[in-house]
Coordinates of C-alpha atoms in Angstrom, one line a residue:
X13 CA 32.2 -72.8 71.3
X14 CA 30.4 -70.3 73.5
X15 CA 33.3 -67.9 73.6
X16 CA 33.6 -68.0 69.5
X17 CA 29.6 -67.1 69.5
X18 CA 30.1 -64.3 72.0
X19 CA 33.1 -62.8 70.0
X20 CA 30.7 -63.0 66.7
X21 CA 28.3 -61.2 69.0
X22 CA 30.5 -58.6 70.1
X23 CA 32.0 -58.1 66.6
X24 CA 28.3 -57.7 65.4
X25 CA 27.7 -55.2 67.7
X26 CA 30.8 -53.2 67.2
X27 CA 29.8 -53.3 63.6
X28 CA 26.5 -51.8 64.3
X29 CA 28.0 -49.3 66.5
X30 CA 30.5 -48.3 64.1
X31 CA 27.7 -47.6 61.3
X32 CA 25.9 -45.6 64.0
X33 CA 29.0 -43.4 64.5
X34 CA 29.5 -43.1 60.7
X35 CA 25.7 -42.5 60.3
X36 CA 26.1 -39.4 63.1
X37 CA 29.1 -38.3 61.8
X38 CA 27.6 -37.9 58.1
X39 CA 24.7 -36.3 59.5
X40 CA 26.7 -34.1 61.4
X41 CA 28.7 -33.2 58.3
X42 CA 25.1 -32.6 56.6
X43 CA 24.3 -30.4 59.5
X44 CA 27.3 -28.6 59.1
X45 CA 27.1 -27.4 55.3
X46 CA 23.4 -26.6 55.6
X47 CA 24.6 -24.5 58.2
X48 CA 26.9 -23.1 56.1
X49 CA 24.8 -22.6 53.0
X50 CA 22.1 -21.0 55.1
X51 CA 24.8 -18.6 56.3
X52 CA 25.9 -18.1 53.0
X53 CA 22.1 -17.3 51.6
X54 CA 21.5 -14.9 54.5
X55 CA 24.6 -13.0 53.6
X56 CA 23.6 -13.0 49.8
X57 CA 19.9 -11.9 51.0
X58 CA 21.5 -9.0 53.2
X59 CA 23.4 -7.8 50.2
X60 CA 20.5 -7.9 48.2
X61 CA 18.8 -6.2 50.8
X62 CA 20.9 -3.4 51.2
X63 CA 21.6 -3.0 47.6
X64 CA 17.8 -2.4 47.1
X65 CA 18.0 0.2 50.1
X66 CA 20.6 1.8 48.3
X67 CA 18.9 2.0 44.8
X68 CA 15.9 3.2 46.5
X69 CA 17.5 5.8 48.2
X70 CA 19.3 6.9 45.0
X71 CA 15.7 6.7 43.2
X72 CA 14.6 9.1 46.2
X73 CA 17.6 11.7 45.2
X74 CA 17.3 11.5 41.5
X75 CA 13.3 11.9 40.9
X76 CA 13.2 15.5 42.0
X77 CA 15.7 15.9 39.1
X78 CA 14.7 13.9 36.5
X79 CA 12.6 16.6 34.7
X80 CA 15.7 18.8 34.8
X81 CA 18.1 16.2 33.5
X82 CA 15.8 15.4 30.8
X83 CA 15.2 19.0 29.8
X84 CA 18.9 19.7 29.6
X85 CA 19.6 16.8 27.5
X86 CA 17.0 17.7 25.4
X87 CA 18.2 21.2 25.1
X88 CA 22.1 19.3 24.1
X89 CA 20.2 17.4 21.6
X90 CA 18.6 21.0 20.2
X91 CA 21.9 22.6 20.1
X92 CA 23.7 20.0 18.5
X93 CA 20.8 19.8 15.7
X94 CA 22.1 23.7 15.1
X95 CA 24.8 22.4 13.4
X96 CA 23.1 20.3 10.9
X97 CA 21.7 21.4 7.4
X98 CA 18.0 20.5 6.8
X99 CA 15.0 19.6 9.0
X100 CA 15.1 17.4 12.0
X101 CA 12.5 15.0 12.0
X102 CA 9.9 15.9 15.0
X103 CA 9.4 13.0 17.2
X104 CA 6.3 14.3 18.9
X105 CA 6.4 10.9 21.3
X106 CA 9.6 12.5 23.2
X107 CA 7.1 15.3 24.8
X108 CA 6.0 14.3 28.0
X109 CA 2.4 15.7 27.0
X110 CA 2.0 13.0 24.3
X111 CA -0.9 10.9 24.6
X112 CA -2.1 12.5 27.7
X113 CA -6.0 11.5 27.9
X114 CA -7.2 12.4 31.5
X115 CA -7.6 15.5 33.3
X116 CA -6.1 14.2 36.1
X117 CA -2.9 13.2 34.3
X118 CA -2.8 16.6 33.1
X119 CA -3.1 18.4 36.3
X120 CA -0.2 16.2 37.9
X121 CA 1.9 17.2 35.0
X122 CA 1.2 21.0 35.5
X123 CA 1.3 20.8 39.4
X124 CA -2.0 22.3 39.7
X125 CA -5.5 21.0 41.5
X126 CA -8.0 19.2 39.3
X127 CA -10.5 21.8 39.9
X128 CA -8.6 24.6 38.9
X129 CA -8.9 23.2 35.3
X130 CA -12.6 23.4 35.2
X131 CA -12.6 27.1 34.5
X132 CA -9.3 28.4 33.0
X133 CA -10.4 32.3 32.4
X134 CA -11.4 32.6 35.8
X135 CA -8.5 30.6 37.6
X136 CA -5.7 31.7 35.4
X137 CA -6.2 35.6 34.5
X138 CA -4.1 37.5 32.6
X139 CA -4.0 41.5 31.5
X140 CA -4.1 42.9 28.0
X141 CA -2.4 46.2 27.3
X142 CA -0.7 48.4 25.0
X143 CA 2.9 49.3 24.7
X144 CA 4.7 51.3 21.8
X145 CA 1.8 50.8 19.5
X146 CA 1.9 46.7 20.5
X147 CA -0.9 44.7 21.6
X148 CA 0.7 42.7 24.5
X149 CA -0.6 40.4 27.4
X150 CA 0.8 39.8 30.9
X151 CA 0.0 36.5 32.3
X152 CA -0.7 36.5 36.4
X153 CA 2.5 34.8 38.6
X154 CA 0.0 31.6 38.7
X155 CA -0.6 31.5 35.0
X156 CA 3.0 32.4 34.4
X157 CA 4.2 29.4 36.3
X158 CA 1.9 26.9 34.5
X159 CA 3.2 28.2 31.2
X160 CA 6.6 27.6 32.1
X161 CA 6.0 23.9 32.9
X162 CA 4.2 23.7 29.2
X163 CA 6.9 25.4 27.8
X164 CA 9.5 22.6 29.6
X165 CA 7.3 20.1 28.2
X166 CA 7.5 21.4 24.9
X167 CA 11.1 21.7 24.7
X168 CA 11.5 17.9 25.0
X169 CA 10.8 17.8 21.3
X170 CA 13.7 18.6 19.4
X171 CA 13.3 22.2 17.9
X172 CA 14.4 22.2 14.2
X173 CA 17.8 24.0 13.7
X174 CA 16.9 27.1 11.9
X175 CA 14.6 28.5 14.8
X176 CA 16.3 31.1 17.1
X177 CA 13.4 32.9 18.6
X178 CA 12.5 31.8 22.0
X179 CA 14.2 28.6 22.4
X180 CA 16.5 28.1 25.4
X181 CA 20.3 28.1 24.4
X182 CA 19.5 30.1 21.1
X183 CA 19.7 33.9 20.7
X184 CA 19.3 36.7 18.2
X185 CA 23.0 37.1 18.1
X186 CA 23.4 33.7 17.1
X187 CA 20.6 33.8 14.6
X188 CA 22.4 36.9 12.8
X189 CA 26.1 34.9 12.9
X190 CA 24.9 32.4 10.9
X191 CA 25.0 34.8 7.8
X192 CA 28.2 36.2 8.4
X193 CA 30.3 36.0 5.3
X194 CA 27.4 35.8 2.8
X195 CA 26.9 38.7 0.6
X196 CA 23.3 38.6 -0.5
X197 CA 20.6 38.5 2.0
X198 CA 16.9 37.8 1.5
X199 CA 14.7 39.1 4.8
X200 CA 11.1 39.1 5.2
X201 CA 8.5 39.1 8.1
X202 CA 5.3 37.2 8.6
X203 CA 2.9 39.9 8.9
X204 CA 0.3 39.5 12.5
X205 CA 1.9 35.9 12.7
X206 CA 0.9 35.5 16.6
X207 CA -2.6 37.4 16.3
X208 CA -3.5 35.1 13.5
X209 CA -2.2 31.7 14.9
X210 CA -5.9 31.2 16.3
X211 CA -7.5 28.5 18.9
X212 CA -8.0 26.3 16.2
X213 CA -4.6 26.0 15.3
X214 CA -3.1 25.5 18.6
X215 CA -5.8 22.8 19.3
X216 CA -4.9 21.2 16.3
X217 CA -1.4 20.6 17.5
X218 CA -2.4 19.5 21.2
X219 CA -5.0 17.2 19.6
X220 CA -3.3 15.5 16.4
X221 CA 0.2 15.9 16.7
X222 CA 0.5 15.3 20.5
X223 CA -2.3 12.9 20.4
X224 CA -4.0 14.4 23.3
X225 CA -7.7 13.9 24.4
X226 CA -10.4 16.6 23.5
X227 CA -10.4 17.6 26.7
X228 CA -7.0 18.0 27.7
X229 CA -6.2 19.8 24.4
X230 CA -8.8 22.0 25.2
X231 CA -7.5 23.0 28.6
X232 CA -4.0 23.4 27.4
X233 CA -5.5 25.6 24.2
X234 CA -7.3 27.7 26.6
X235 CA -4.0 28.2 29.2
X236 CA -1.8 29.2 26.1
X237 CA -4.2 31.8 24.2
X238 CA -6.2 34.4 24.8
X239 CA -8.8 37.3 23.6
X240 CA -6.3 40.4 22.6
X241 CA -7.3 43.8 22.8
X242 CA -10.2 44.8 19.9
X243 CA -10.4 41.2 18.8
X244 CA -13.4 38.8 19.0
X245 CA -11.4 35.4 19.0
X246 CA -8.6 33.6 20.9
X247 CA -5.2 33.3 19.7
X248 CA -1.4 33.2 20.8
X249 CA -0.7 36.4 23.1
X250 CA 2.4 38.3 22.5
X251 CA 3.9 38.4 26.3
X252 CA 3.2 34.4 26.9
X253 CA 6.4 32.3 27.2
X254 CA 4.6 29.6 25.1
X255 CA 4.1 31.6 22.4
X256 CA 7.1 31.6 20.4
X257 CA 7.3 27.5 20.3
X258 CA 4.0 27.1 19.9
X259 CA 3.7 29.3 16.7
X260 CA 6.4 27.2 15.2
X261 CA 4.8 24.0 16.0
X262 CA 1.2 25.0 14.9
X263 CA 2.9 26.2 11.7
X264 CA 6.1 23.7 11.3
X265 CA 5.0 22.9 7.9
X266 CA 5.3 26.4 6.6
X267 CA 8.8 26.8 8.1
X268 CA 10.0 23.4 6.9
X269 CA 8.8 24.3 3.2
X270 CA 10.9 27.3 3.3
X271 CA 13.8 25.6 5.1
X272 CA 13.5 22.7 2.4
X273 CA 13.4 25.7 -0.4
X274 CA 16.2 27.1 0.9
X275 CA 18.3 24.0 1.1
X276 CA 17.2 23.2 -2.7
X277 CA 19.0 26.4 -3.3
X278 CA 21.9 26.0 -1.2
X279 CA 20.8 29.3 1.0
X280 CA 21.2 29.6 4.6
X281 CA 17.6 30.3 6.2
X282 CA 16.9 31.1 10.0
X283 CA 14.0 32.4 11.8
X284 CA 13.8 34.5 14.9
X285 CA 10.3 34.6 15.6
X286 CA 8.3 35.8 12.8
X287 CA 11.6 37.2 11.3
X288 CA 12.9 35.4 8.3
X289 CA 16.6 35.8 6.7
X290 CA 17.8 33.8 3.9
X291 CA 21.5 34.4 2.7
X292 CA 23.5 33.0 0.3
X293 CA 27.4 33.8 -0.9
X294 CA 25.8 34.0 -4.5
X295 CA 23.2 36.4 -6.2
X296 CA 19.7 35.8 -4.8
X297 CA 17.1 37.4 -7.4
X298 CA 13.5 38.5 -6.9
X299 CA 12.1 35.3 -8.2
X300 CA 13.3 33.6 -4.8
X301 CA 11.8 37.0 -2.9
X302 CA 8.3 35.9 -4.9
X303 CA 8.5 32.1 -3.9
X304 CA 8.9 32.9 -0.3
X305 CA 5.8 35.3 -0.3
X306 CA 3.9 32.6 -2.1
X307 CA 4.8 29.8 0.6
X308 CA 3.8 32.3 3.5
X309 CA 0.9 33.5 1.4
X310 CA -0.2 29.4 0.9
X311 CA -0.6 29.4 4.7
X312 CA -2.7 32.4 5.2
X313 CA -0.3 34.8 6.0
X314 CA 1.2 37.8 4.3
X315 CA 4.8 39.0 4.2
X316 CA 5.2 42.4 5.8
X317 CA 5.6 44.8 2.6
X318 CA 7.7 47.4 4.8
X319 CA 10.0 44.4 6.0
X320 CA 10.7 42.3 2.9
X321 CA 13.9 43.1 1.0
X322 CA 17.0 41.9 -1.0
X323 CA 20.0 43.2 0.4
X324 CA 23.4 43.2 -1.2
X325 CA 26.1 43.3 1.8
X326 CA 29.2 42.1 -0.4
X327 CA 30.3 45.9 -0.6
X328 CA 32.6 47.7 1.8
X329 CA 30.5 49.5 4.4
X330 CA 26.8 48.0 3.1
X331 CA 24.9 46.4 6.0
X332 CA 21.4 45.3 7.0
X333 CA 20.2 45.5 10.3
X334 CA 18.7 41.7 11.4
X335 CA 17.0 41.2 15.0
X336 CA 18.5 44.6 16.2
X337 CA 22.0 43.8 15.3
X338 CA 24.1 45.3 12.0
X339 CA 25.5 42.4 9.5
X340 CA 28.1 43.1 7.2
X341 CA 29.6 40.6 5.3
X342 CA 32.8 40.3 7.3
X343 CA 30.9 40.3 10.8
X344 CA 28.3 41.8 13.2
X345 CA 28.3 45.5 14.2
X346 CA 26.5 47.2 17.2
X347 CA 23.6 49.5 15.9
X348 CA 24.3 53.2 17.3
X349 CA 20.9 53.0 19.0
X350 CA 22.2 50.8 21.4
X351 CA 25.1 53.0 22.5
X352 CA 22.7 55.8 22.3
X353 CA 20.8 54.2 25.0
X354 CA 23.5 53.2 26.9
X355 CA 24.9 56.9 27.1
X356 CA 21.4 58.1 27.9
X357 CA 20.9 55.7 30.8
X358 CA 24.5 56.6 32.2
X359 CA 24.1 60.2 32.0
X360 CA 20.8 59.3 34.3
X361 CA 22.8 57.5 36.5
X362 CA 25.8 60.3 37.2
X363 CA 22.8 62.6 37.9
X364 CA 21.7 60.3 40.4
X365 CA 25.1 59.5 41.9
X366 CA 25.6 63.2 42.4
X367 CA 22.5 64.1 44.0
X368 CA 21.3 66.3 41.3
X369 CA 18.2 63.9 41.0
X370 CA 16.4 61.7 43.3
X371 CA 14.8 58.6 42.3
X372 CA 13.2 55.9 44.3
X373 CA 14.9 52.3 45.3
X374 CA 12.8 50.6 42.7
X375 CA 13.8 53.3 40.0
X376 CA 17.5 52.9 41.1
X377 CA 17.1 48.8 40.8
X378 CA 15.7 49.6 37.3
X379 CA 18.4 51.9 35.9
X380 CA 21.4 49.4 37.0
X381 CA 19.3 46.8 35.3
X382 CA 19.1 49.3 32.2
X383 CA 22.8 50.0 32.2
X384 CA 23.8 46.3 32.6
X385 CA 21.4 45.2 30.0
X386 CA 22.7 47.5 27.5
X387 CA 26.4 46.5 28.3
X388 CA 25.7 42.9 28.1
X389 CA 23.9 43.3 24.5
X390 CA 27.1 45.2 23.3
X391 CA 29.3 42.8 24.4
X392 CA 27.7 40.0 23.0
X393 CA 28.2 41.3 19.4
X394 CA 31.7 43.1 20.0
X395 CA 33.4 41.1 23.0
X396 CA 36.6 43.3 22.9
X397 CA 34.5 46.4 24.3
X398 CA 35.0 47.3 28.0
X399 CA 32.5 49.3 30.1
X400 CA 34.3 49.1 33.5
X401 CA 33.8 52.6 34.7
X402 CA 30.0 51.9 33.8
X403 CA 29.7 48.9 35.8
X404 CA 31.6 50.7 38.8
X405 CA 28.9 53.5 38.9
X406 CA 26.4 50.8 38.6
X407 CA 27.7 49.3 41.8
X408 CA 28.1 52.3 43.7
X409 CA 24.6 53.3 43.0
X410 CA 23.6 49.5 44.0
X411 CA 24.9 50.0 47.5
X412 CA 22.9 53.0 48.2
X413 CA 19.7 50.9 48.1
X414 CA 18.4 50.4 51.4

């Protein structure tokens, strides 16, 4: 009996012991699994942390180039628009200046001290001068840097495809090429366009179209306009890099109305600054010329009487000069004036190389630039011409500069 009780007790002890061991084993299993999960979590956290570090590093590399990339993409879009007909809808919000309300934000965008925006004319000076009968303005280096930043922001807008003057990626040659193959040309010029694009017109652009505060719109208008020689009011300055695009944007309705009229009558329309050209394969009569003059007058300007004309270039040898390039129906031709200029510069270059004429290093640099500039201009119009001998002479003179 005692043995039976003892065995029963022993069995119970063994059972409890087994249960204990099973519980310990289970707990150990849980601990091991917990350790595994913690290890996996640690690895995941490490991966996330590493990824964030890489992202931060990439962002730190990219940030200095974001503006350049944005401008590049804007220009690609702008160039694509050149191949479209009709007006491009202006998305004002795509400009970084849109909606700027505080002077602090504006100083950040222009990368200038906030204090310098308190007295624009004293802190950002320019010089008026007259050259070849034209009233021009030369901005100081400090002002020019600010104007170029403003221009960069304005180029974020989709500039209409008909405008070729002062727009990155577009030039006078492309302007004229649009009219090749058309036998009838209507050409005009908006008289005194920059001087008559006044302070109020530019302010209205910044204040109402770009939705800036009054203070910020005033600062940008003061930066981009000045009082010309013999003038009593502020207007766009001939010589500021911002003036071409600001004149276009300030009078966008004028240009768009002419563009719409051209599309309606199946004309090709381009603008190079204030130089307007319409062309067609069919006859353009005087009623169209009068209508274009009427549109220009509607916005407070006059068509230049000496530069307004209808020309038929469908005949052999008939031609018209547009923005310095000769246009005939079958193509573009280099003006004789350009060849003459190159000839005069090369003659001077020969005299300097032979020792007959002595000039300073700065004059040598200027002469080399003039020769190369003429060559480049000719080759853009007629790429089959070679001036290797002249290039060699320019290089020879370049080697003599100390």
